[in-house]
Coordinates of C-alpha atoms in Angstrom, one line a residue:
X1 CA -110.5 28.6 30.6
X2 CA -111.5 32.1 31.6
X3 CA -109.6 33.6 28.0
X4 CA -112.0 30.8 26.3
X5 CA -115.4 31.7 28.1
X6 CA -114.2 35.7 27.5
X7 CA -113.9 34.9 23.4
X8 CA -117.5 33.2 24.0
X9 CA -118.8 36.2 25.8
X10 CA -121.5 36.9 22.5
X11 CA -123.4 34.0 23.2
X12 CA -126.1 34.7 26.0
X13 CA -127.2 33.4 28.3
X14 CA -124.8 31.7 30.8
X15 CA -125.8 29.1 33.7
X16 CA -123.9 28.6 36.3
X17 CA -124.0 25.5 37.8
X18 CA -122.0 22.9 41.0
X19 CA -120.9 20.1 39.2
X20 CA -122.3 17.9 41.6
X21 CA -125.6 18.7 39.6
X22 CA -124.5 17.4 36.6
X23 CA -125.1 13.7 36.6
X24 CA -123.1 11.3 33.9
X25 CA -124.8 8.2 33.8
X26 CA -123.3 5.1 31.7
X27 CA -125.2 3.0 29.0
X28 CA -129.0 2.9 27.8
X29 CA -130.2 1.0 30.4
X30 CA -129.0 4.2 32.5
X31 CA -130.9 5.9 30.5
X32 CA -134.0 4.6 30.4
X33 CA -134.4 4.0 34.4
X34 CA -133.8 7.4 34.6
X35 CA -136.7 8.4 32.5
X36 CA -138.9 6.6 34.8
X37 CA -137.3 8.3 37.2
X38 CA -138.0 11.6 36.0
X39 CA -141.6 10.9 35.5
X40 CA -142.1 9.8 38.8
X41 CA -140.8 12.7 40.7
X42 CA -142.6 15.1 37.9
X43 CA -145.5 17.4 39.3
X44 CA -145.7 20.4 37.5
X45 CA -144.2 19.8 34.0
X46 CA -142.9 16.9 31.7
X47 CA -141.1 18.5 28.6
X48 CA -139.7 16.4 26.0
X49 CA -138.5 17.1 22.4
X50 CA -136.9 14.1 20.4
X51 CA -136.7 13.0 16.8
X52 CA -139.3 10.3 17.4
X53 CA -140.9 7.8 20.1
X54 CA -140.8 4.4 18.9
X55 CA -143.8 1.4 18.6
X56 CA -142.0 -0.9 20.8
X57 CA -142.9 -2.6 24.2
X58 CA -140.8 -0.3 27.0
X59 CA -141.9 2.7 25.0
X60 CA -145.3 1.8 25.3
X61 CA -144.3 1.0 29.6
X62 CA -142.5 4.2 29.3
X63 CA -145.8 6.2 27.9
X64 CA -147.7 4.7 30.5
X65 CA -145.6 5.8 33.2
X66 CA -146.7 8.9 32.0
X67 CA -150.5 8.4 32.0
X68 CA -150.0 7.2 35.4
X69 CA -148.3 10.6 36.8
X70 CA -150.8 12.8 35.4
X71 CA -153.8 10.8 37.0
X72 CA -151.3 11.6 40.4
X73 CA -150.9 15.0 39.8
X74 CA -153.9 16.7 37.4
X75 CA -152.0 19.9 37.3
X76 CA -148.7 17.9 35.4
X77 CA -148.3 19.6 32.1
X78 CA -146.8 17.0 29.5
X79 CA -145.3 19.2 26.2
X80 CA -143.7 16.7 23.7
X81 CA -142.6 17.7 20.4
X82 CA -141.0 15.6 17.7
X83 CA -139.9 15.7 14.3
X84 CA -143.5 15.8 11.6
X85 CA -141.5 13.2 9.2
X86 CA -140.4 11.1 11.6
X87 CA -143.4 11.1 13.8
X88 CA -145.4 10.1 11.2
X89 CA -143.8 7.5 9.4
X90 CA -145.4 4.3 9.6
X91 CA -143.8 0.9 10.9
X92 CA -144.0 -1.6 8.2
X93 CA -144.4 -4.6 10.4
X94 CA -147.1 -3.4 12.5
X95 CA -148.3 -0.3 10.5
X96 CA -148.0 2.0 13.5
X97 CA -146.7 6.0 13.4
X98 CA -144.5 7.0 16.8
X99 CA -148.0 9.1 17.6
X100 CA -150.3 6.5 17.9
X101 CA -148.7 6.0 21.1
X102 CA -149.8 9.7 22.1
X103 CA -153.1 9.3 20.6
X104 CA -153.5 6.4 22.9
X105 CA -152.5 8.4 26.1
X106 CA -155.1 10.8 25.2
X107 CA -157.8 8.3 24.9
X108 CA -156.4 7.2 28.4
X109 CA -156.5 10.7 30.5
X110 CA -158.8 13.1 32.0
X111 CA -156.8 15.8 31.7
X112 CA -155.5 16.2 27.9
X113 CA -156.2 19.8 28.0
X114 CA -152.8 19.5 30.2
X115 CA -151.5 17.8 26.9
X116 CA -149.5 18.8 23.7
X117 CA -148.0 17.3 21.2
X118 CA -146.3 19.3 18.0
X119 CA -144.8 18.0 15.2
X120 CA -141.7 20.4 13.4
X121 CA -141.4 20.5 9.9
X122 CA -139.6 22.5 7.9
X123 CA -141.4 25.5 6.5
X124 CA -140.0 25.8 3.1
X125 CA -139.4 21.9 1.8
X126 CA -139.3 21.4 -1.7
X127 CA -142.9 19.4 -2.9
X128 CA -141.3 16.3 -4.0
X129 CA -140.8 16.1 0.7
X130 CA -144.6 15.1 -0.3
X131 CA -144.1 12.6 -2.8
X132 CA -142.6 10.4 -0.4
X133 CA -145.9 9.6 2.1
X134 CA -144.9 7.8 5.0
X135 CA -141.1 7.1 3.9
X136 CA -137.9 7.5 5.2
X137 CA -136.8 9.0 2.3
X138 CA -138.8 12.7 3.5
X139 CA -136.1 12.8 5.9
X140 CA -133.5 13.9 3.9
X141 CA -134.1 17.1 3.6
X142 CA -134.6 18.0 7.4
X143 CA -135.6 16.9 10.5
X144 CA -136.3 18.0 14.5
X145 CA -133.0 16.4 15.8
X146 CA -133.4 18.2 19.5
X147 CA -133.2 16.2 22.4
X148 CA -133.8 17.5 25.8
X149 CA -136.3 15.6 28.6
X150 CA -137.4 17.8 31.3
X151 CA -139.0 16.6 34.7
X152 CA -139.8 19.7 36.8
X153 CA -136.5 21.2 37.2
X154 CA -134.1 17.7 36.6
X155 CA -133.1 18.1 32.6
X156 CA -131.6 15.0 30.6
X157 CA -129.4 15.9 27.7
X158 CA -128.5 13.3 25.0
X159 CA -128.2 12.4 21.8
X160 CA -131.0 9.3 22.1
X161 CA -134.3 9.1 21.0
X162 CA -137.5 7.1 22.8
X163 CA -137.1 4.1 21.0
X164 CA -136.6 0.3 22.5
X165 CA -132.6 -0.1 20.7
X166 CA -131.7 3.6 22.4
X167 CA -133.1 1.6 25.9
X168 CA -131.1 -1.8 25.4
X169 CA -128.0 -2.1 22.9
X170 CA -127.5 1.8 21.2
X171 CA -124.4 3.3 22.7
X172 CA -125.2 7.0 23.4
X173 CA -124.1 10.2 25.4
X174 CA -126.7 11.1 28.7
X175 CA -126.0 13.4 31.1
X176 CA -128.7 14.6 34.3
X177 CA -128.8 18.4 35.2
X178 CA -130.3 18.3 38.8
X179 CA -132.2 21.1 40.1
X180 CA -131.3 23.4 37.1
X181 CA -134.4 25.3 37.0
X182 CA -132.5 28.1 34.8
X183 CA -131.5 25.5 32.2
X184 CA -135.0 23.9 32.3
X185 CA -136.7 27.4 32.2
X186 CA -134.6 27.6 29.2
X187 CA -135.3 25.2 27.3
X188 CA -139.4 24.7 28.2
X189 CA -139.7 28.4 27.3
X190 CA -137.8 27.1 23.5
X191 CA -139.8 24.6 23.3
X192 CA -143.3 26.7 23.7
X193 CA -142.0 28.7 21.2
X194 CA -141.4 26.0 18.4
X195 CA -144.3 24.7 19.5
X196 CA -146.5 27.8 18.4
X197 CA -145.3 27.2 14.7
X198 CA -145.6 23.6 14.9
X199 CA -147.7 20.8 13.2
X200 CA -150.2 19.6 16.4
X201 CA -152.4 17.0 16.1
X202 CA -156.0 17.5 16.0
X203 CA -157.3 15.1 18.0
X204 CA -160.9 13.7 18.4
X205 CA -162.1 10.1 20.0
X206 CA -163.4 8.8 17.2
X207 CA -160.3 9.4 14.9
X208 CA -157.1 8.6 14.4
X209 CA -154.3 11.2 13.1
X210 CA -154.3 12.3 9.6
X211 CA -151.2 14.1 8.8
X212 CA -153.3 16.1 6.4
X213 CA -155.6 17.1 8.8
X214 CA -152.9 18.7 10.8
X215 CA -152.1 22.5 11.5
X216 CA -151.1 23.7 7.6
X217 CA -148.4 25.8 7.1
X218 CA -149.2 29.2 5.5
X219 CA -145.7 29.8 3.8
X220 CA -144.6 33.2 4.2
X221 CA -146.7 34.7 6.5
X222 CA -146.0 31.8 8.9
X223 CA -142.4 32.1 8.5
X224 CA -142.5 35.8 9.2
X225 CA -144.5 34.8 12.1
X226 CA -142.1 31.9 13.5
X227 CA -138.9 34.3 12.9
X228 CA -141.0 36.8 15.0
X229 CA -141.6 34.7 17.8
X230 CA -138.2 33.2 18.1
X231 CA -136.1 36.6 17.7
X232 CA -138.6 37.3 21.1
X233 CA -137.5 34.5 23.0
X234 CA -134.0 34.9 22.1
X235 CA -133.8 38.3 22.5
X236 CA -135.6 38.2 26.1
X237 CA -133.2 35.3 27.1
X238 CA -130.0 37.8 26.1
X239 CA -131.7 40.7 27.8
X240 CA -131.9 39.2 30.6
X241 CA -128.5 38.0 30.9
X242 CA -127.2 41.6 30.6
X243 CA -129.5 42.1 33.3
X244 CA -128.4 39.6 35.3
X245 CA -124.8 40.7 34.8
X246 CA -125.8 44.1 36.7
X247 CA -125.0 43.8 40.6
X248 CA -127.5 46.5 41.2
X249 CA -130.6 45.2 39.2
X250 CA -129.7 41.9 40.3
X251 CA -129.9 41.9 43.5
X252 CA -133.2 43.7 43.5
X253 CA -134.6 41.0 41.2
X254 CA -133.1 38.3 43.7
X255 CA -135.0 40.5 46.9
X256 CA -138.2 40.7 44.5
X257 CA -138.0 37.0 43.5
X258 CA -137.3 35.8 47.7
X259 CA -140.1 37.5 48.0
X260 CA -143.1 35.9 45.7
X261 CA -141.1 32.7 46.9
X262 CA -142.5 33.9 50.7
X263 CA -145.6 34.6 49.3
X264 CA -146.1 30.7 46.9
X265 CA -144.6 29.6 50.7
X266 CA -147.4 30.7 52.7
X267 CA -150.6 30.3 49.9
X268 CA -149.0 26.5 50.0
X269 CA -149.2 26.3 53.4
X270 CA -152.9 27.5 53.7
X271 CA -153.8 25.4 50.7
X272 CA -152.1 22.4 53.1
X273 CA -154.6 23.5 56.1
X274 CA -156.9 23.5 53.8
X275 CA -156.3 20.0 52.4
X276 CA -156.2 18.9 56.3
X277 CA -159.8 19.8 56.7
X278 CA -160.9 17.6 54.1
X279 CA -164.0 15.7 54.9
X280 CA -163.8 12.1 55.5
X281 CA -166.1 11.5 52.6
X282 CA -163.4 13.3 50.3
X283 CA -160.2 11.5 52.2
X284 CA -162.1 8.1 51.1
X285 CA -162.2 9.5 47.3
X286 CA -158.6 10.5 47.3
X287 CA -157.0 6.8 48.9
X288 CA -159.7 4.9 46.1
X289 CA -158.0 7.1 43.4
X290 CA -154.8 6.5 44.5
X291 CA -155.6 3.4 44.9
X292 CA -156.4 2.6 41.4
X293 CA -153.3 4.1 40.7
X294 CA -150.8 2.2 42.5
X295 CA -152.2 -1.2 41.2
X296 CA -151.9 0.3 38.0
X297 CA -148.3 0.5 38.9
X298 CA -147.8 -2.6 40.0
X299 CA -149.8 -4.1 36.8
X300 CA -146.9 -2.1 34.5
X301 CA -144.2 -3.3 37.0
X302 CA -145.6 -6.7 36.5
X303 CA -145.6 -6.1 32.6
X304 CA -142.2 -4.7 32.4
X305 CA -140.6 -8.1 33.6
X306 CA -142.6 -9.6 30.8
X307 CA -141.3 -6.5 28.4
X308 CA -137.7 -7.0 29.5
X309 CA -137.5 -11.2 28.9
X310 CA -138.4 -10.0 25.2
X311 CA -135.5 -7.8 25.1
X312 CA -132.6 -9.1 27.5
X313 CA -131.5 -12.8 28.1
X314 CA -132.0 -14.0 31.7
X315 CA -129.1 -13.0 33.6
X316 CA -129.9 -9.1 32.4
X317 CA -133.5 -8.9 33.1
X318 CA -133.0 -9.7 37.0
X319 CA -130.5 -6.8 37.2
X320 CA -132.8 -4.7 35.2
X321 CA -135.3 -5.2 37.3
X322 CA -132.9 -4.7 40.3
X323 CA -132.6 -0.7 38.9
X324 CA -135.7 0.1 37.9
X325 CA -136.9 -0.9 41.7
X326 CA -134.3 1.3 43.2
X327 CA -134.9 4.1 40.9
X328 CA -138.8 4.4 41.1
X329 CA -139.3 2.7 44.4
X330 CA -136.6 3.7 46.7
X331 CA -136.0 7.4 47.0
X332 CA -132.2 9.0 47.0
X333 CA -131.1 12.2 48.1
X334 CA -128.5 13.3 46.0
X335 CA -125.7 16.4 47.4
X336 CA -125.6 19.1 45.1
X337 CA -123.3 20.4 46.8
X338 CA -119.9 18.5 47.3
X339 CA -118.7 19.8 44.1
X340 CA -117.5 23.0 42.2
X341 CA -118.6 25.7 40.1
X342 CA -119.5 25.1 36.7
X343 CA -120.6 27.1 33.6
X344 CA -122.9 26.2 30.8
X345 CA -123.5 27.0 27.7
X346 CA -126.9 26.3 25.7
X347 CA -126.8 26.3 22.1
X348 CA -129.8 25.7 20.0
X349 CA -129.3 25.6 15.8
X350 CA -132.4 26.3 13.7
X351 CA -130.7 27.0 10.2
X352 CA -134.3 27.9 8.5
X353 CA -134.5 30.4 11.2
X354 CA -130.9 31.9 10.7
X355 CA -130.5 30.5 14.0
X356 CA -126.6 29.4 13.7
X357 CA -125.9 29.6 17.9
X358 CA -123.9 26.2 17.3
X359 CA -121.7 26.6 14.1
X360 CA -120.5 30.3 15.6
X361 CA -119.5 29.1 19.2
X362 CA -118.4 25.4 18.2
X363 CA -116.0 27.1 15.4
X364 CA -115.1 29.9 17.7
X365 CA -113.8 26.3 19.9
X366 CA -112.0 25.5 16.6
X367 CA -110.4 28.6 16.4
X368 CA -108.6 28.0 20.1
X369 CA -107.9 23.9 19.3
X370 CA -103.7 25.1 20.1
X371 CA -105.3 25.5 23.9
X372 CA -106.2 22.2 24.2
X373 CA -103.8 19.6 25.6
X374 CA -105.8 16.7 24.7
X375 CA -109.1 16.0 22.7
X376 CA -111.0 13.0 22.5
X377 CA -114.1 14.1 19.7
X378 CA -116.9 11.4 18.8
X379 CA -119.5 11.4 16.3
X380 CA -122.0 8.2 15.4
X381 CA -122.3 9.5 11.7
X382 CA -118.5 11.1 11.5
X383 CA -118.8 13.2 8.1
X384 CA -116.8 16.6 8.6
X385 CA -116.9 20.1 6.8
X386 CA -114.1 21.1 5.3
X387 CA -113.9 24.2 7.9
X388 CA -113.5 21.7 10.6
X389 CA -111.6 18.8 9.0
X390 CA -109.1 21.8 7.8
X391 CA -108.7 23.2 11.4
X392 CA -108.1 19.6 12.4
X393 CA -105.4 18.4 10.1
X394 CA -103.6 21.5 10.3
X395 CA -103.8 21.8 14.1
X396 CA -101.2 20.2 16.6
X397 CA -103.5 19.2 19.3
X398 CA -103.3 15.8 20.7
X399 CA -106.9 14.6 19.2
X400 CA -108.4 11.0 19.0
X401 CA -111.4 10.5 17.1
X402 CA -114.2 7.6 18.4
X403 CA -116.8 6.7 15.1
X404 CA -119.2 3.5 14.8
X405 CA -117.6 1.0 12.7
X406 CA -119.6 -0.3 9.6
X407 CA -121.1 -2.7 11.7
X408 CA -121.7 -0.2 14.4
X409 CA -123.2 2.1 12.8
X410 CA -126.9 2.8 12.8
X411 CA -127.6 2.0 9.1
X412 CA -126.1 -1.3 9.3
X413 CA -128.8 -4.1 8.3
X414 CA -131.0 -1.2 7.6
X415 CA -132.2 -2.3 4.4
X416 CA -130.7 -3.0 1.0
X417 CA -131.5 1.0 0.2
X418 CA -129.7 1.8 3.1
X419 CA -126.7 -0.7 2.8
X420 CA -124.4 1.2 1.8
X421 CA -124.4 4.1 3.8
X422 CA -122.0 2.6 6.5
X423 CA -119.1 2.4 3.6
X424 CA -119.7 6.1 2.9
X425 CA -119.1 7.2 6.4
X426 CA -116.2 4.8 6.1
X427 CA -115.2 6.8 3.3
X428 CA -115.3 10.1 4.8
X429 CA -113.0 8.7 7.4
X430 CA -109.9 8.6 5.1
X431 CA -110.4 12.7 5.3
X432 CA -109.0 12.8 8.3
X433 CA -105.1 13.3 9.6
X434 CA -105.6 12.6 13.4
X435 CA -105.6 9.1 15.0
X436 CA -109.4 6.9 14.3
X437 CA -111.0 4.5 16.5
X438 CA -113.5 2.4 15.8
X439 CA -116.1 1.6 18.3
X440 CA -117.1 -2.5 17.7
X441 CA -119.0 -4.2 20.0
X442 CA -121.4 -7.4 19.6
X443 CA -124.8 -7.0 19.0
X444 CA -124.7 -3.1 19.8
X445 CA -125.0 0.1 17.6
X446 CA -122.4 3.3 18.4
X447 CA -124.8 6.5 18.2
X448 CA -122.6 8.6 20.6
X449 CA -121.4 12.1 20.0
X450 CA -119.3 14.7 22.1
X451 CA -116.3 16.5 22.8
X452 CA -114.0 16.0 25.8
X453 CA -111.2 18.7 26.3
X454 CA -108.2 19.5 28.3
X455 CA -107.0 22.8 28.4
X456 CA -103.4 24.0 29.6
X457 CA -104.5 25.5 32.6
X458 CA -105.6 22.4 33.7
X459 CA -109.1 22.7 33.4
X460 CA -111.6 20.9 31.3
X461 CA -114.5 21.3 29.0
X462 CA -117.3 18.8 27.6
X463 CA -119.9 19.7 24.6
X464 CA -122.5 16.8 24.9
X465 CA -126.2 17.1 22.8
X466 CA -128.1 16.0 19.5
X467 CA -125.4 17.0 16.5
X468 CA -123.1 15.0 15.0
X469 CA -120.8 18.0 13.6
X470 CA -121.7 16.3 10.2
X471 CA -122.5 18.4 6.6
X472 CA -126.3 17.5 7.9
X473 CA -125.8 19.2 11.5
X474 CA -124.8 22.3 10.6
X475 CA -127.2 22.9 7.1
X476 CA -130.2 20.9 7.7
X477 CA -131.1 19.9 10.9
X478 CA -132.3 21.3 14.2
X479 CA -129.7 20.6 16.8
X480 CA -129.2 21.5 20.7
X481 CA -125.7 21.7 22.6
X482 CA -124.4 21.9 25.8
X483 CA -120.9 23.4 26.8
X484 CA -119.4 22.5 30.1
X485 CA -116.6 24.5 31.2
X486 CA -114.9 23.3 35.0
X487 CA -111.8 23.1 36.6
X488 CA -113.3 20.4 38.8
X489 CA -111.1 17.4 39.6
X490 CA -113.8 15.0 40.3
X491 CA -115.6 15.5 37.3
X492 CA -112.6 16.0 35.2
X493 CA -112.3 12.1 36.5
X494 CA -115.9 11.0 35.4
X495 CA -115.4 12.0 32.1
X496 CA -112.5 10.6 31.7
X497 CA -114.1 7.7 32.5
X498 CA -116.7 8.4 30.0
X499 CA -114.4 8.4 27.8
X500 CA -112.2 4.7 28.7
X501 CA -116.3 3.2 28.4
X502 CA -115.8 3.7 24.8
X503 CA -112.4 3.0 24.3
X504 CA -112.7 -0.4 26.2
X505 CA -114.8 -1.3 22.7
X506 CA -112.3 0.6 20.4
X507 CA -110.3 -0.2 17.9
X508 CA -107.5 2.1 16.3
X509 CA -107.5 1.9 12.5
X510 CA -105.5 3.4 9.7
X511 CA -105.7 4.8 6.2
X512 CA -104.4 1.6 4.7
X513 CA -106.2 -0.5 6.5
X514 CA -109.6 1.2 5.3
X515 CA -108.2 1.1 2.0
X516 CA -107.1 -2.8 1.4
X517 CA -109.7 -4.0 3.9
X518 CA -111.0 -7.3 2.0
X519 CA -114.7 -7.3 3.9
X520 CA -115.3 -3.4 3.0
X521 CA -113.9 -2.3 -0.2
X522 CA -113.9 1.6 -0.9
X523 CA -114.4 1.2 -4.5
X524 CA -114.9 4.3 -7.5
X525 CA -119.1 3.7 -6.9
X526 CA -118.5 4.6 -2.8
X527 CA -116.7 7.4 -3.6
X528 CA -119.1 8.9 -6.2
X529 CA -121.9 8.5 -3.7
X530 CA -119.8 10.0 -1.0
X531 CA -119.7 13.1 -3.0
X532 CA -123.2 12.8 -4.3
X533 CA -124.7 12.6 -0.7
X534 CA -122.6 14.3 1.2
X535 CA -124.6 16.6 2.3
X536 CA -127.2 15.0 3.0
X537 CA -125.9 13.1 5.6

């Protein structure tokens, strides 16, 4: 492990974290309790970037969690950013756009100066992006595929997006970083960044959003700007880890930072006196608010039963129900300490910013595959470059691969347009030399990606975020990455049993069984629109 982390020793900045912090949780109901959760114990910040937020009914419960918070806590900052195509296509059954939901929280609140929403696009589509108003088809050529959701200093990385299928029956990849204030300072500091170059909605009461209305892009002297900015952020980020890698410098920063900590400790305390001398006439105005707020609660708790029956059958609401209570009601100390050391990696790829983090330390990954013992790798849209399917096939690593089958896979029932992209990802399949296992399960979608790893010292190393490692990844889309490096035993177990969850819903197939399968034929017209659309997708 250490000769691995050396050869990655170009890529700043390092976090080091106990593994205890590192929370794997399981399926999307997981997931989406754990949102809640996050909002509830948010007070100073709420960061999320995601593709989209969806129209649905436990989005909308989800977006007034949110409102809710911020009347708790006025300070809350809420940051979201999405992708500007996605965000504002518009649902043909109920001719929404995944911001109307944040046009509505804006309405609700008080306090949306504490508020921002941007919407990426990238600068330097080709016109005919336009031609395509409010279609999926603008999404082709790019698209904001970050995901992190921050809650003070708890981080949730994943490959899901807000919407009600990534909450019930879309099999994903989450993982909880607890306390990481590094990793979240990290990333909120990335996202105020993009978020300087971004689309943002210009909001009024009396309208609605008009994607023309929005921030316009001014071509090359926006770009130059953009590149500007985000060389600065990067370039601060590495500084400091050179910094930080001084014992000297460092331990005068740690002295200097213990000691503004002493100083926030004691203004907080008088501002706590101070609270304690409130009048009575000002207690009385502080219970009515809160107040007001808890039977909002309890009016959304109410709803989300209602919300659930629409989505679950009986026996799943109850247990539903059951987790939400304990996660929002009931509050859990978790030890952060009962593990062992850990390192991170944060990779973030921007490619119309040069910004190629990803592709150098994922093939730098490649380039050691003969370290590995064992590799389990798993990709939702499973279309490889022929850099990675070369140092696959021609490496002798023990790797299984885990993809959606064509009734897994996202596309599936998407639309006669769309129909046939599940055979073309079947297609790409037969590229592949190593052992394939399809992930089939009733009534559920397979949208996971990742990359679990045993090395010969007997340590182990996960990569879990947004990318795919598809043609798309690596030239079109913006993509974040984690890298987890330990030689924990106890987590070493819980991905392993990460990885048996998919498996249990697995199927092994082969080339000739792709090829004379009766249901899905791989005929001449597949395998011209493989090549066609390749990199596209």
């Amino acid at each position: 492990m250490n000769q691995l982390l050396n050869n990655l020793k170009f890529h700043k900045p390092f976090f080091k974290l106990n593994t205890a912090q590192i929370e794997i949780l399981k399926d999307p109901v997981d997931f989406y309790v754990n949102l809640h959760k996050g909002i509830k114990s948010a007070q100073k910040r709420i960061v999320w970037s995601t593709l989209y937020i969806g129209n649905g009914n436990m989005e909308e419960f989800l977006i007034e969690s949110l409102s809710n918070q911020q009347r708790r806590f006025e300070q809350l900052r809420i940051s979201l950013l999405m992708d500007y195509y996605r965000g504002t296509r518009r649902d043909k059954k109920n001719h929404t756009t995944p911001i109307d939901h944040y046009l509505h929280l804006r309405m609700q609140n008080l306090y949306a100066n504490n508020m921002k929403l941007g919407l990426m696009r990238h600068p330097f589509l080709p016109q005919i992006a336009n031609m395509f108003e409010e279609s999926a088809a603008r999404e082709i050529f790019n698209v904001h595929h970050m995901k992190w959701y921050i809650f003070d200093n708890r981080v949730i990385l994943t490959g899901a997006n807000l919407q009600e299928q990534y909450f019930i029956n879309r099999q994903d990849r989450y993982m909880v970083f607890h306390e990481a204030n590094e990793i979240a300072d990290y990333l909120d500091d990335a996202q105020s960044a993009l978020l300087q170059h971004a689309y943002y909605v210009d909001f009024d009461s009396n309208s609605k959003f008009d994607p023309l209305r929005a921030q316009p892009f001014k071509r090359q002297q926006y770009f130059k700007e953009f590149h500007q900015t985000w060389k600065i952020f990067k370039f601060s980020y590495k500084e400091a880890a050179e910094i930080k890698s001084d014992d000297e410098e460092y331990q005068e920063q740690q002295q200097d930072k213990a000691q503004k900590q002493e100083e926030e400790n004691n203004d907080t305390q008088q501002e706590q006196e101070q609270e304690e001398e409130l009048s009575q006439e000002e207690m009385l105005q502080f219970y009515e608010r809160d107040l007001v707020v808890e039977q909002k609660i309890q009016e959304r708790k109410e709803q989300a039963k209602l919300i659930l029956n629409k989505s679950f059958n009986k026996g799943d609401v109850q247990n539903i129900i059951n987790r939400l209570e304990k996660a929002l009601y009931k509050d859990e100390e978790r030890e952060l300490d009962e593990g062992e050391e850990c390192t991170v990696l944060i990779t973030l790829h921007i490619p119309y910013l040069q910004t190629d983090e990803d592709k150098l330390v994922f093939m730098r990954i490649l380039e050691h595959l003969d370290q590995f013992t064992q590799v389990t790798w798993a990709s939702g849209y499973m279309n490889f470059t022929k850099t990675i399917i070369n140092f696959v096939n021609n490496c002798k690593t023990d790797i299984k691969f885990v993809t959606a089958s064509p009734g897994a896979n996202g596309f599936h029932k998407a639309g006669k347009a769309k129909s046939f992209i599940p055979l073309l990802y079947r297609n790409f399949e037969l590229a592949i030399d190593k052992p394939i296992f399809e992930y089939k399960r009733n009534g559920w979608t397979f949208h996971t990606k990742g990359f679990w790893a045993e090395l010969q010292d007997g340590s182990t190393m996960t990569i879990i975020g947004s990318s795919n490692y598809a043609e798309r990844s690596e030239k079109r889309d913006n993509e974040i990455q984690a890298y987890i490096f330990t030689q924990c035993p106890m987590y070493k177990q819980d991905l392993k049993k990460e990885q048996n969850q998919l498996f249990n819903y697995a199927e092994k197939i082969t080339k000739e069984e792709i090829l004379n399968d009766p249901e899905i034929k791989i005929n001449w017209k597949i395998k011209l629109l493989s090549k066609i659309f390749k990199s596209m997708m």
